[in-house]
Amino acid sequence: MEQTQISGSRIKLPSGKDAGLVDILSFCYGLSETDVQVLIALMKGDARGTEELETELKLSKASINRSLNKLLEMALVMRIKEPGNKAGRPRYLYKAKDYGELKSKILQDIKDCSEKMADLVNQEFKP
């Protein structure tokens, strides 16, 4: 499978700096570029285990597990116990939430973040 890439699309900020998806998700959720790569990979296709993600993204198991734990904590992905695996340690598969639900959640979180920042500016900038 082809390695998942993050689009190079950027927006211009009032400071003159530019920002992309990783910058925005990093600011709002504390996600790293690796976390975003894992999220995007999970948005494409069926639920996958850590081994498949390691191969696809060419990342270490530790990096994948760190990213998955953070994404689970942020409720951006879900963990599914693999059916039929009864002996030994359970194997889990990971999948991003439904595309529409995930996009709505991220957009709402960004809106909430923006409103909180505006409230803080209003609170702190008093004559």
Coordinates of N, CA and C in Angstrom, one line a residue:
M1 N 0.8 -1.2 0.0 CA 0.0 0.0 0.0 C 0.9 1.2 0.0
E2 N 0.4 2.3 -0.7 CA 1.2 3.5 -0.8 C 1.3 4.3 0.5
Q3 N 2.4 4.9 0.8 CA 2.6 5.6 2.1 C 1.6 6.8 2.1
T4 N 1.0 7.0 3.2 CA 0.1 8.1 3.4 C 0.8 9.4 3.5
Q5 N 0.4 10.4 2.7 CA 1.0 11.7 2.8 C 0.0 12.7 3.2
I6 N 0.5 13.8 3.8 CA -0.3 14.9 4.2 C -0.2 16.0 3.2
S7 N -1.3 16.5 2.8 CA -1.4 17.5 1.7 C -0.5 18.7 2.1
G8 N 0.0 19.4 1.2 CA 0.9 20.6 1.4 C 0.1 21.8 1.5
S9 N -1.3 21.8 1.5 CA -2.1 23.0 1.5 C -1.8 23.8 2.8
R10 N -1.7 25.1 2.6 CA -1.3 26.0 3.7 C -2.3 27.2 3.6
I11 N -2.5 27.9 4.8 CA -3.2 29.1 4.9 C -2.3 30.2 5.4
K12 N -2.6 31.4 5.1 CA -1.7 32.5 5.5 C -2.4 33.1 6.8
L13 N -1.6 33.3 7.9 CA -2.0 33.8 9.1 C -1.8 35.3 9.2
P14 N -2.5 36.1 10.0 CA -2.3 37.5 10.1 C -0.8 37.9 10.4
S15 N -0.1 37.1 11.0 CA 1.3 37.3 11.3 C 2.2 37.3 10.1
G16 N 1.7 36.7 9.0 CA 2.5 36.5 7.8 C 3.0 35.1 7.7
K17 N 2.9 34.3 8.8 CA 3.3 32.9 8.8 C 2.2 32.1 8.1
D18 N 2.6 31.0 7.6 CA 1.6 30.1 7.1 C 1.4 28.8 7.9
A19 N 0.3 28.2 7.8 CA 0.0 27.0 8.6 C -0.7 26.0 7.7
G20 N -0.5 24.7 8.1 CA -1.1 23.6 7.4 C -1.9 22.8 8.4
L21 N -2.5 21.7 7.9 CA -3.3 20.8 8.7 C -2.6 20.4 10.0
V22 N -1.3 20.0 9.9 CA -0.5 19.5 11.1 C -0.5 20.6 12.1
D23 N -0.2 21.9 11.7 CA -0.1 23.0 12.6 C -1.4 23.2 13.3
I24 N -2.5 23.2 12.6 CA -3.8 23.4 13.2 C -4.2 22.3 14.2
L25 N -4.0 21.0 13.8 CA -4.3 19.9 14.7 C -3.3 19.9 15.9
S26 N -2.1 20.3 15.6 CA -1.1 20.4 16.7 C -1.6 21.4 17.8
F27 N -2.0 22.5 17.3 CA -2.4 23.6 18.2 C -3.7 23.2 19.0
C28 N -4.7 22.7 18.3 CA -5.9 22.4 19.0 C -5.9 21.1 19.8
Y29 N -5.2 20.1 19.3 CA -5.2 18.8 20.0 C -3.8 18.3 20.6
G30 N -2.8 19.1 20.2 CA -1.4 18.6 20.6 C -0.9 17.5 19.8
L31 N -1.4 17.3 18.6 CA -1.0 16.2 17.7 C 0.3 16.5 17.0
S32 N 1.1 15.5 16.8 CA 2.4 15.6 16.0 C 2.1 15.3 14.6
E33 N 3.1 15.5 13.7 CA 2.9 15.1 12.3 C 2.7 13.6 12.2
T34 N 3.4 12.8 13.0 CA 3.2 11.4 13.0 C 1.7 11.0 13.4
D35 N 1.2 11.7 14.4 CA -0.2 11.5 14.9 C -1.1 11.7 13.7
V36 N -0.9 12.8 13.0 CA -1.8 13.2 11.9 C -1.6 12.2 10.7
Q37 N -0.4 11.7 10.5 CA -0.2 10.7 9.5 C -1.0 9.4 9.8
V38 N -0.9 9.0 11.1 CA -1.7 7.8 11.5 C -3.2 8.0 11.3
L39 N -3.7 9.2 11.7 CA -5.1 9.5 11.6 C -5.5 9.4 10.2
I40 N -4.8 10.0 9.3 CA -5.1 10.1 7.8 C -5.1 8.6 7.3
A41 N -4.1 7.8 7.7 CA -4.0 6.5 7.2 C -5.3 5.7 7.7
L42 N -5.7 5.9 8.9 CA -6.9 5.2 9.4 C -8.2 5.7 8.8
M43 N -8.2 6.9 8.2 CA -9.3 7.4 7.5 C -9.5 6.7 6.2
K44 N -8.4 6.1 5.7 CA -8.5 5.5 4.3 C -8.5 4.0 4.5
G45 N -9.6 3.4 4.1 CA -9.7 1.9 4.2 C -10.2 1.3 5.5
D46 N -10.1 0.0 5.6 CA -10.7 -0.7 6.7 C -9.8 -0.6 8.0
A47 N -10.4 -1.1 9.1 CA -9.6 -1.1 10.3 C -8.4 -1.9 10.2
R48 N -7.3 -1.4 10.8 CA -6.0 -2.1 10.7 C -5.3 -2.2 12.0
G49 N -4.4 -3.2 12.1 CA -3.6 -3.4 13.3 C -2.3 -2.5 13.2
T50 N -1.6 -2.6 14.3 CA -0.4 -1.8 14.4 C 0.7 -2.2 13.3
E51 N 0.7 -3.6 13.1 CA 1.7 -4.1 12.1 C 1.4 -3.5 10.7
E52 N 0.2 -3.4 10.3 CA -0.1 -2.9 9.0 C 0.2 -1.4 8.9
L53 N 0.0 -0.7 10.0 CA 0.3 0.7 10.0 C 1.8 0.9 10.0
E54 N 2.6 0.1 10.7 CA 4.0 0.2 10.7 C 4.6 0.0 9.3
T55 N 4.1 -1.0 8.5 CA 4.5 -1.2 7.2 C 4.1 -0.1 6.2
E56 N 2.8 0.3 6.3 CA 2.3 1.4 5.4 C 3.1 2.7 5.7
L57 N 3.2 3.1 6.9 CA 3.8 4.4 7.2 C 5.3 4.4 7.4
K58 N 5.9 3.2 7.5 CA 7.3 3.1 7.7 C 7.8 3.8 9.0
L59 N 7.0 3.5 10.0 CA 7.3 4.0 11.4 C 7.5 2.9 12.4
S60 N 8.1 3.2 13.5 CA 8.3 2.1 14.5 C 7.0 1.8 15.2
K61 N 7.0 0.6 15.8 CA 5.8 0.2 16.6 C 5.6 1.2 17.8
A62 N 6.6 1.6 18.4 CA 6.5 2.6 19.5 C 5.8 3.9 19.1
S63 N 6.2 4.4 17.9 CA 5.7 5.6 17.4 C 4.2 5.4 17.0
I64 N 3.9 4.3 16.4 CA 2.5 4.0 16.1 C 1.6 3.9 17.3
N65 N 2.1 3.2 18.3 CA 1.4 3.0 19.6 C 1.2 4.3 20.3
R66 N 2.2 5.2 20.3 CA 2.1 6.5 21.0 C 1.0 7.3 20.3
S67 N 1.0 7.3 18.9 CA 0.0 8.1 18.2 C -1.4 7.5 18.4
L68 N -1.5 6.2 18.3 CA -2.8 5.6 18.5 C -3.4 5.9 19.9
N69 N -2.6 5.9 20.9 CA -3.0 6.2 22.3 C -3.5 7.6 22.4
K70 N -2.8 8.5 21.7 CA -3.2 9.9 21.7 C -4.5 10.1 21.0
L71 N -4.6 9.5 19.8 CA -5.8 9.6 19.0 C -7.0 9.0 19.7
L72 N -6.8 7.9 20.4 CA -7.9 7.3 21.2 C -8.3 8.2 22.3
E73 N -7.4 8.8 23.0 CA -7.7 9.8 24.1 C -8.5 11.0 23.6
M74 N -8.2 11.4 22.3 CA -8.9 12.6 21.7 C -10.2 12.2 21.1
A75 N -10.5 10.9 21.1 CA -11.8 10.3 20.5 C -11.8 10.6 19.0
L76 N -10.7 10.5 18.4 CA -10.6 10.6 16.9 C -10.6 9.3 16.2
V77 N -10.2 8.2 16.9 CA -10.2 6.9 16.4 C -10.8 5.9 17.4
M78 N -11.1 4.8 16.9 CA -11.7 3.7 17.8 C -10.9 2.5 17.7
R79 N -10.9 1.7 18.8 CA -10.2 0.4 18.9 C -11.3 -0.7 18.9
I80 N -11.0 -1.7 18.0 CA -11.9 -2.8 17.9 C -11.2 -4.1 18.2
K81 N -11.7 -4.9 19.0 CA -11.1 -6.2 19.3 C -11.3 -7.1 18.1
E82 N -10.2 -7.7 17.6 CA -10.3 -8.5 16.4 C -11.1 -9.7 16.7
P83 N -12.1 -9.9 15.8 CA -13.0 -11.1 16.0 C -12.2 -12.4 15.7
G84 N -12.5 -13.4 16.4 CA -12.0 -14.8 16.1 C -10.6 -15.0 16.8
N85 N -10.1 -14.1 17.5 CA -8.8 -14.3 18.1 C -9.0 -14.6 19.6
K86 N -9.1 -15.9 19.9 CA -9.5 -16.3 21.3 C -8.3 -16.7 22.1
A87 N -7.3 -17.2 21.5 CA -6.1 -17.7 22.3 C -5.1 -16.6 22.5
G88 N -4.5 -16.5 23.7 CA -3.5 -15.6 24.0 C -4.0 -14.2 24.1
R89 N -3.1 -13.3 23.9 CA -3.4 -11.8 24.1 C -4.3 -11.4 23.0
P90 N -5.3 -10.5 23.3 CA -6.2 -10.1 22.3 C -5.5 -9.1 21.3
R91 N -5.9 -9.2 20.0 CA -5.3 -8.3 19.0 C -6.4 -7.2 18.7
Y92 N -5.9 -6.0 18.6 CA -6.9 -4.9 18.3 C -6.6 -4.3 17.0
L93 N -7.7 -3.8 16.4 CA -7.7 -3.1 15.1 C -8.1 -1.7 15.4
Y94 N -7.6 -0.8 14.6 CA -7.9 0.6 14.8 C -8.5 1.2 13.5
K95 N -9.5 2.1 13.7 CA -10.2 2.8 12.6 C -10.6 4.2 13.0
A96 N -10.4 5.1 12.1 CA -10.9 6.5 12.4 C -12.4 6.4 12.4
K97 N -12.9 7.4 13.2 CA -14.4 7.5 13.2 C -14.9 7.8 11.8
D98 N -16.2 7.6 11.7 CA -16.8 7.9 10.4 C -16.4 9.2 9.9
Y99 N -16.1 9.3 8.6 CA -15.5 10.5 8.0 C -16.3 11.8 8.3
G100 N -17.6 11.7 8.1 CA -18.5 12.9 8.4 C -18.5 13.2 9.8
E101 N -18.5 12.3 10.7 CA -18.5 12.5 12.2 C -17.2 13.1 12.6
L102 N -16.1 12.6 12.0 CA -14.8 13.0 12.4 C -14.5 14.5 11.9
K103 N -14.9 14.8 10.7 CA -14.8 16.1 10.1 C -15.6 17.1 10.9
S104 N -16.9 16.7 11.3 CA -17.7 17.6 12.1 C -17.1 17.8 13.5
K105 N -16.6 16.8 14.1 CA -15.9 16.9 15.4 C -14.8 17.9 15.3
I106 N -13.9 17.7 14.4 CA -12.7 18.6 14.2 C -13.1 20.0 14.0
L107 N -14.1 20.2 13.1 CA -14.5 21.6 12.8 C -15.2 22.2 14.0
Q108 N -16.0 21.5 14.7 CA -16.6 22.0 15.9 C -15.6 22.3 17.0
D109 N -14.6 21.5 17.2 CA -13.5 21.7 18.1 C -12.7 23.0 17.8
I110 N -12.4 23.2 16.5 CA -11.7 24.3 16.0 C -12.5 25.6 16.3
K111 N -13.8 25.5 16.0 CA -14.7 26.6 16.3 C -14.8 27.0 17.8
D112 N -14.9 25.9 18.6 CA -14.9 26.1 20.1 C -13.6 26.8 20.5
C113 N -12.5 26.3 20.0 CA -11.1 26.8 20.3 C -11.0 28.3 19.9
S114 N -11.5 28.6 18.8 CA -11.5 30.0 18.3 C -12.4 30.9 19.2
E115 N -13.5 30.4 19.6 CA -14.4 31.2 20.5 C -13.8 31.4 21.8
K116 N -13.1 30.4 22.4 CA -12.4 30.5 23.7 C -11.3 31.6 23.6
M117 N -10.6 31.5 22.5 CA -9.5 32.5 22.3 C -10.1 33.9 22.2
A118 N -11.2 34.1 21.5 CA -11.8 35.4 21.3 C -12.3 35.9 22.7
D119 N -12.9 35.0 23.5 CA -13.4 35.3 24.8 C -12.2 35.8 25.7
L120 N -11.1 35.1 25.6 CA -9.9 35.5 26.4 C -9.4 36.9 26.0
V121 N -9.4 37.1 24.7 CA -9.0 38.5 24.2 C -9.9 39.5 24.8
N122 N -11.2 39.3 24.7 CA -12.2 40.2 25.2 C -12.0 40.4 26.7
Q123 N -11.7 39.4 27.4 CA -11.5 39.5 28.9 C -10.2 40.2 29.2
E124 N -9.2 40.0 28.5 CA -7.9 40.6 28.8 C -7.7 42.0 28.3
F125 N -8.3 42.3 27.1 CA -8.2 43.6 26.5 C -9.3 44.6 27.0
K126 N -9.0 45.1 28.2 CA -10.0 46.0 28.8 C -9.4 47.4 28.9
P127 N -10.2 48.5 28.6 CA -9.7 49.8 28.7 C -9.3 50.2 30.1

